[in-house]
Amino acid sequence: MRVVVDLNRCQSYGQCVFAAPEVFRFQGAESLEYDHVPDAGSDQAVERAALACPAQAILLGRSAEAGVVSQAVAAEMR
Amino acid sequence: MTSTQPYPAAAAYGRLLDQANRHDPYPYFAELAGEPIQRLAEHRWVVSRHADITALLRDPRLSAQDDVDPEGPAGSDGKPFRGPFLMLDPPHHNTLRDQTMHQFMPRIMGMGPRIEAMVARLLDRQAGTGPGEFDVVTALAYPLPVGVICELLGVPAEEEPVFHSFASRLTRALDPVESLTEQEIAELQVTRADWRDYLMPMIARRRDRPGPDLVSGLLTDGDPETRMNTVELATTLGLLLIAGHETTVNLITNGTLALLRNPDVLDRLRADPGLAPAVVEEALRYDPPVQQTSRRATADVRIADQVVPAGDQVVILLGAGNRDPRRFAEPDRFWPERPGNAHLAFGGGVHYCFGAALARMEGQAALSAIATRLTRPRLVADPPPYRANMLLRGPEELRVGFDAVTG
Amino acid sequence: MTPRRIVIVGASLAGLRTADSLRANGFTGELVLIGDEPHEPYDRPPLSKAVLAGRTGTDRLFLPSAQDLNARRLLGVAATGLDLAAGEVRLADDRRIGFDRLVIATGSRSRPWPVPGEAALRGVHLLRGREDADRIRADLTAGPRRVLVIGGGFTGSEVASSCHDLDIPVTVALRGAAPMASALGEAVGTAIGARQRAHGIDLRVRTTVTALHGDAEGRLRRVWLSDGDELEVDVAVVALGSVANTEWLAGCGLAADPRGVECDAAGRAMGLDCAVVPDVYVAGDVARWRHPHFDAEPQALQHWGNAVDQAEVAAHNLTHRHQRPATALPAFWSDQFGLNVKSVGLPHLADQVVLTQGSFERGPFVAAYGRGGITVGAVAVNSPRVLDGYAALITERAPFPPAINATDSPADATVLSAGSNSAESSGPALTTVHGGQS
């Protein structure tokens, strides 16, 4: 699972910090920090956090695609 | 103005307030949401759409504060005391709320297993192999939040009935003052005084011998300069009790009702208890425990094509915004898997529900247990009877029949 | 007509979000994502904050995509040319990639230190990509005597904050009158600067760095400042703003220069004749455009949120006949010294500013910005939950100063001169507009 928070939308309600404290935390009174690539064991907690966000600012990537650095395929791409 | 009604929205709003419609206010919400903003009376407006409500709850020009009574006792900021932080604006609101949050959050972190155990114990009382029925309100929805708040405050179990009684009586304080009779207002004054009388010895004990509880934390932690005084402390504890109580009752009861009316969702939750967080969010949207709130404009505020003059009151229909088809596809469908469920049940902005995280935990534990432990649950009466309260709306009782309650 | 192959040049936030949104919009054709960095797309805002302070690593910043992109990713290879007539992108390894539609999202890079010999000293850094952050982090963990931050924009201020988190002495030298003044104006910049100083930062305004000196091994040891001071410094971070990555577009016929690629609000690239070039879109830091809400010159909005908004607009317009303009109000944030700074609208356009809530001296505050008597922006410090009210004022072009009258509004709200870019526009000392190290 990958996570990104739109920190423009985020209004620091802290619901994610409560739902998944191992992934989301406050650094200062209103500044959210988080792990973009949490451990697999946190998946459920992260999903709870995304559901609970009042600003719906948490985007989760469930895509299983690997990040392939692909150069070989380019030859036939003309 | 009493005999003839110059404002059409007032009629729809009147039907919303009518006890006869308490079991299903949503047609009236939809009617009111036909326009973004309408006048209910001189200096009183109603707003019903999701986008407008979201913006207004996060607008500093909408005050949650009533006019200050200069005769009141002093708050910790040296100014006249104005009530619980729910009804205060920044900056004093933040001082009180932050202090309370600082004590509250660490204590509810990790409370999930304790809450699940409380739910299990409450349902154990119904356990048996035979068919039967029980009232979700008295057997589960009421005792759970009282048990949780008593544990947070370090109150022994035998005092829970006292808390329960205070919670019910103080809840009227959240209703709009104009909806209360003079007698009710007088009773409320007495209840508030009783509450302070009840708390003072406890506060004194905690001050002398602080324990691990929230009250001790509020009395001893942080900067003594800004620490809340005794009146503020008693008021804050009252707020936690009433705001965290009836609301959670309604969440659990409304959620149970929605599940029993939507057996496909109940089956999905039974098969996958991991769906519980989404079910709770959807219950909060579909049938929110708090149906409306209100604010006072501190400056002229434009809402859609209308300018609401400074000083006017704005009634915000959270229940209507939660069914706004401009924001939610198929708004009248109970659909936990819906994407982007930005419901308004907990409000928003600086007054976003203080206890949202705790309410979610209690709701998830209760609804999962209902789904997994009751064999063939069904409603005994549909609709169930509702309490008179419109602001904090919920069934008075919710009798559920079952074939068995598994252990 | 639905395109068969869309090529996106630039595989950072804007490029990735364009690809993601194309799939969300139902585009089923071929998608090619080209990026010069040999990494999957990653999030840059944490580089100057959590990464430098050691709270996360650069290998843990990968960006999610909500959809299966099913894209061919050509990563680690830069685009070096564009042939519009042939519909081809030329790559650094001389390969050519044909396209039906093209999205330009090549972003920007840090403006380098102008003296090459000094820039080459070990210990002198730019901060743009994850390798930069790794190098600075390594230098910070080695226990430098002092860090010099050159430039007082958002990136510079955040770097200083991270050094402060690590208890490393920091000097910030900036040409302007206050940190972040080109984006937030002098009044707010001065208020935040005072709080930086309260954390022990050696903040030197109207000060430039006159020389960087290394030792025999070519390692930075000493710096000279225009105020006559000389400091023993082991690490310098050059944070002097950015230039758009447009060299690869030279001579292709698009209106591209170091300020960006000009495009309309729908994201469509413009030619040198100021006409829209068919089938070519621009998104993110590299896009230079005129926001329809504001009466201003075309400009690049180098914000995280702008990359997201423009990516979504480009993806919509690539898949629909109706071309939708980008209308979302610009917004950005910065986190530094325990302060959450959030902006909505375009405060840097303002000629006037007024404190509307709280106090510049302590605690949270909000300031509103006006231009020609119209509210055009707002900045909230540790007050993220009231900003939507200001967004509404900006959207409706409310008169400035706006009436707020909140309980925490100051009794006498003095309208101040914004003093933002007029004083700054001459030099490269500060970023023009910047948010979250986008």
Short mmCIF file of C-alpha atoms in Angstrom, two decimals, chain B residues 186-338:
data_model
loop_
_atom_site.label_atom_id
_atom_site.label_comp_id
_atom_site.label_asym_id
_atom_site.label_seq_id
_atom_site.Cartn_x
_atom_site.Cartn_y
_atom_site.Cartn_z
CA ALA B 186 -35.34 26.44 34.99
CA GLU B 187 -34.92 22.68 35.38
CA LEU B 188 -31.75 22.85 33.33
CA GLN B 189 -30.35 25.49 35.66
CA VAL B 190 -31.02 23.20 38.60
CA THR B 191 -29.47 20.23 36.83
CA ARG B 192 -26.36 22.24 36.01
CA ALA B 193 -26.03 23.26 39.64
CA ASP B 194 -26.58 19.65 40.77
CA TRP B 195 -23.91 18.52 38.30
CA ARG B 196 -21.40 20.99 39.70
CA ASP B 197 -22.31 19.95 43.25
CA TYR B 198 -21.81 16.33 42.28
CA LEU B 199 -18.46 16.98 40.62
CA MET B 200 -16.88 19.35 43.13
CA PRO B 201 -15.99 16.74 45.75
CA MET B 202 -14.58 14.50 43.01
CA ILE B 203 -12.52 17.37 41.60
CA ALA B 204 -11.24 18.21 45.08
CA ARG B 205 -10.24 14.57 45.67
CA ARG B 206 -8.37 14.42 42.33
CA ARG B 207 -6.65 17.69 43.06
CA ASP B 208 -5.38 16.30 46.38
CA ARG B 209 -4.48 12.87 45.09
CA PRO B 210 -4.16 12.85 41.30
CA GLY B 211 -4.68 9.51 39.58
CA PRO B 212 -4.23 8.30 36.01
CA ASP B 213 -7.68 9.60 34.97
CA LEU B 214 -8.58 12.47 32.66
CA VAL B 215 -9.81 14.77 35.45
CA SER B 216 -6.52 14.48 37.31
CA GLY B 217 -4.69 15.19 34.07
CA LEU B 218 -6.70 18.35 33.43
CA LEU B 219 -6.08 19.52 36.99
CA THR B 220 -2.34 18.98 37.07
CA ASP B 221 -0.92 18.98 33.53
CA GLY B 222 0.26 21.84 31.37
CA ASP B 223 0.77 25.51 31.97
CA PRO B 224 -0.81 26.65 35.28
CA GLU B 225 -1.30 30.09 33.72
CA THR B 226 -3.79 28.88 31.12
CA ARG B 227 -5.12 25.83 32.94
CA MET B 228 -8.93 25.72 33.09
CA ASN B 229 -10.54 26.75 36.34
CA THR B 230 -13.01 24.66 38.30
CA VAL B 231 -16.12 26.09 36.64
CA GLU B 232 -14.62 25.42 33.22
CA LEU B 233 -13.57 21.94 34.27
CA ALA B 234 -17.05 21.03 35.51
CA THR B 235 -18.54 22.47 32.33
CA THR B 236 -16.08 20.62 30.12
CA LEU B 237 -16.83 17.34 31.87
CA GLY B 238 -20.53 18.01 31.42
CA LEU B 239 -19.90 18.65 27.74
CA LEU B 240 -17.97 15.40 27.34
CA LEU B 241 -20.77 13.55 29.06
CA ILE B 242 -23.70 14.97 27.12
CA ALA B 243 -22.05 15.48 23.76
CA GLY B 244 -20.43 12.07 23.86
CA HIS B 245 -23.41 10.23 25.18
CA GLU B 246 -26.72 10.71 23.41
CA THR B 247 -24.83 11.05 20.11
CA THR B 248 -23.19 7.65 20.50
CA VAL B 249 -26.51 6.14 21.52
CA ASN B 250 -28.00 7.45 18.29
CA LEU B 251 -25.06 6.25 16.19
CA ILE B 252 -25.38 2.70 17.48
CA THR B 253 -29.18 2.66 17.29
CA ASN B 254 -29.46 4.35 13.89
CA GLY B 255 -26.71 2.10 12.56
CA THR B 256 -28.43 -1.03 13.83
CA LEU B 257 -31.68 0.14 12.31
CA ALA B 258 -30.02 0.77 8.93
CA LEU B 259 -28.37 -2.65 9.01
CA LEU B 260 -31.61 -4.44 9.81
CA ARG B 261 -33.39 -2.58 7.04
CA ASN B 262 -30.61 -3.49 4.60
CA PRO B 263 -29.98 -7.22 5.09
CA ASP B 264 -27.49 -7.35 2.21
CA VAL B 265 -25.21 -4.94 4.06
CA LEU B 266 -25.74 -6.86 7.30
CA ASP B 267 -24.67 -10.05 5.51
CA ARG B 268 -21.57 -8.37 4.09
CA LEU B 269 -20.61 -7.06 7.51
CA ARG B 270 -21.16 -10.48 9.09
CA ALA B 271 -18.95 -12.07 6.45
CA ASP B 272 -16.28 -9.38 6.77
CA PRO B 273 -16.05 -7.49 10.06
CA GLY B 274 -13.34 -5.41 8.34
CA LEU B 275 -16.28 -3.60 6.72
CA ALA B 276 -17.27 -2.12 10.10
CA PRO B 277 -15.40 1.21 9.69
CA ALA B 278 -17.10 1.81 6.35
CA VAL B 279 -20.49 0.79 7.78
CA VAL B 280 -20.07 3.29 10.61
CA GLU B 281 -19.10 6.11 8.23
CA GLU B 282 -22.13 5.32 6.09
CA ALA B 283 -24.42 5.16 9.13
CA LEU B 284 -23.07 8.58 10.11
CA ARG B 285 -23.95 9.93 6.69
CA TYR B 286 -27.22 8.11 6.18
CA ASP B 287 -28.78 8.88 9.54
CA PRO B 288 -26.56 11.25 11.52
CA PRO B 289 -26.96 11.41 15.32
CA VAL B 290 -26.80 15.21 15.21
CA GLN B 291 -29.21 16.55 12.63
CA GLN B 292 -28.53 20.25 12.72
CA THR B 293 -26.38 22.93 14.23
CA SER B 294 -26.47 26.70 14.08
CA ARG B 295 -24.16 29.69 13.92
CA ARG B 296 -24.40 33.46 14.09
CA ALA B 297 -22.90 35.61 11.34
CA THR B 298 -20.31 38.08 12.67
CA ALA B 299 -20.15 39.86 9.30
CA ASP B 300 -22.23 39.92 6.14
CA VAL B 301 -21.76 36.50 4.57
CA ARG B 302 -22.69 35.63 1.01
CA ILE B 303 -24.27 32.20 0.67
CA ALA B 304 -25.18 31.32 -2.91
CA ASP B 305 -26.90 34.50 -4.19
CA GLN B 306 -27.97 35.72 -0.79
CA VAL B 307 -26.17 37.97 1.65
CA VAL B 308 -26.84 36.98 5.25
CA PRO B 309 -26.43 40.15 7.31
CA ALA B 310 -24.13 40.28 10.31
CA GLY B 311 -25.94 39.21 13.47
CA ASP B 312 -28.34 36.82 11.76
CA GLN B 313 -28.58 33.20 12.75
CA VAL B 314 -27.89 30.40 10.27
CA VAL B 315 -29.41 26.97 10.88
CA ILE B 316 -27.23 24.31 9.27
CA LEU B 317 -29.03 21.08 8.36
CA LEU B 318 -26.34 18.42 8.59
CA GLY B 319 -28.93 15.73 7.91
CA ALA B 320 -29.88 17.40 4.64
CA GLY B 321 -26.28 17.92 3.51
CA ASN B 322 -25.63 14.23 4.08
CA ARG B 323 -28.32 13.36 1.53
CA ASP B 324 -27.35 16.00 -1.01
CA PRO B 325 -27.47 14.37 -4.46
CA ARG B 326 -25.01 17.00 -5.72
CA ARG B 327 -22.40 15.40 -3.48
CA PHE B 328 -23.50 11.80 -2.94
CA ALA B 329 -24.56 9.40 -5.68
CA GLU B 330 -27.81 7.65 -4.72
CA PRO B 331 -27.97 9.55 -1.45
CA ASP B 332 -30.91 7.57 -0.07
CA ARG B 333 -29.11 4.27 -0.45
CA PHE B 334 -27.28 2.78 2.55
CA TRP B 335 -24.06 1.89 0.80
CA PRO B 336 -20.91 1.51 2.95
CA GLU B 337 -18.66 1.00 -0.05
CA ARG B 338 -19.46 4.43 -1.49
#
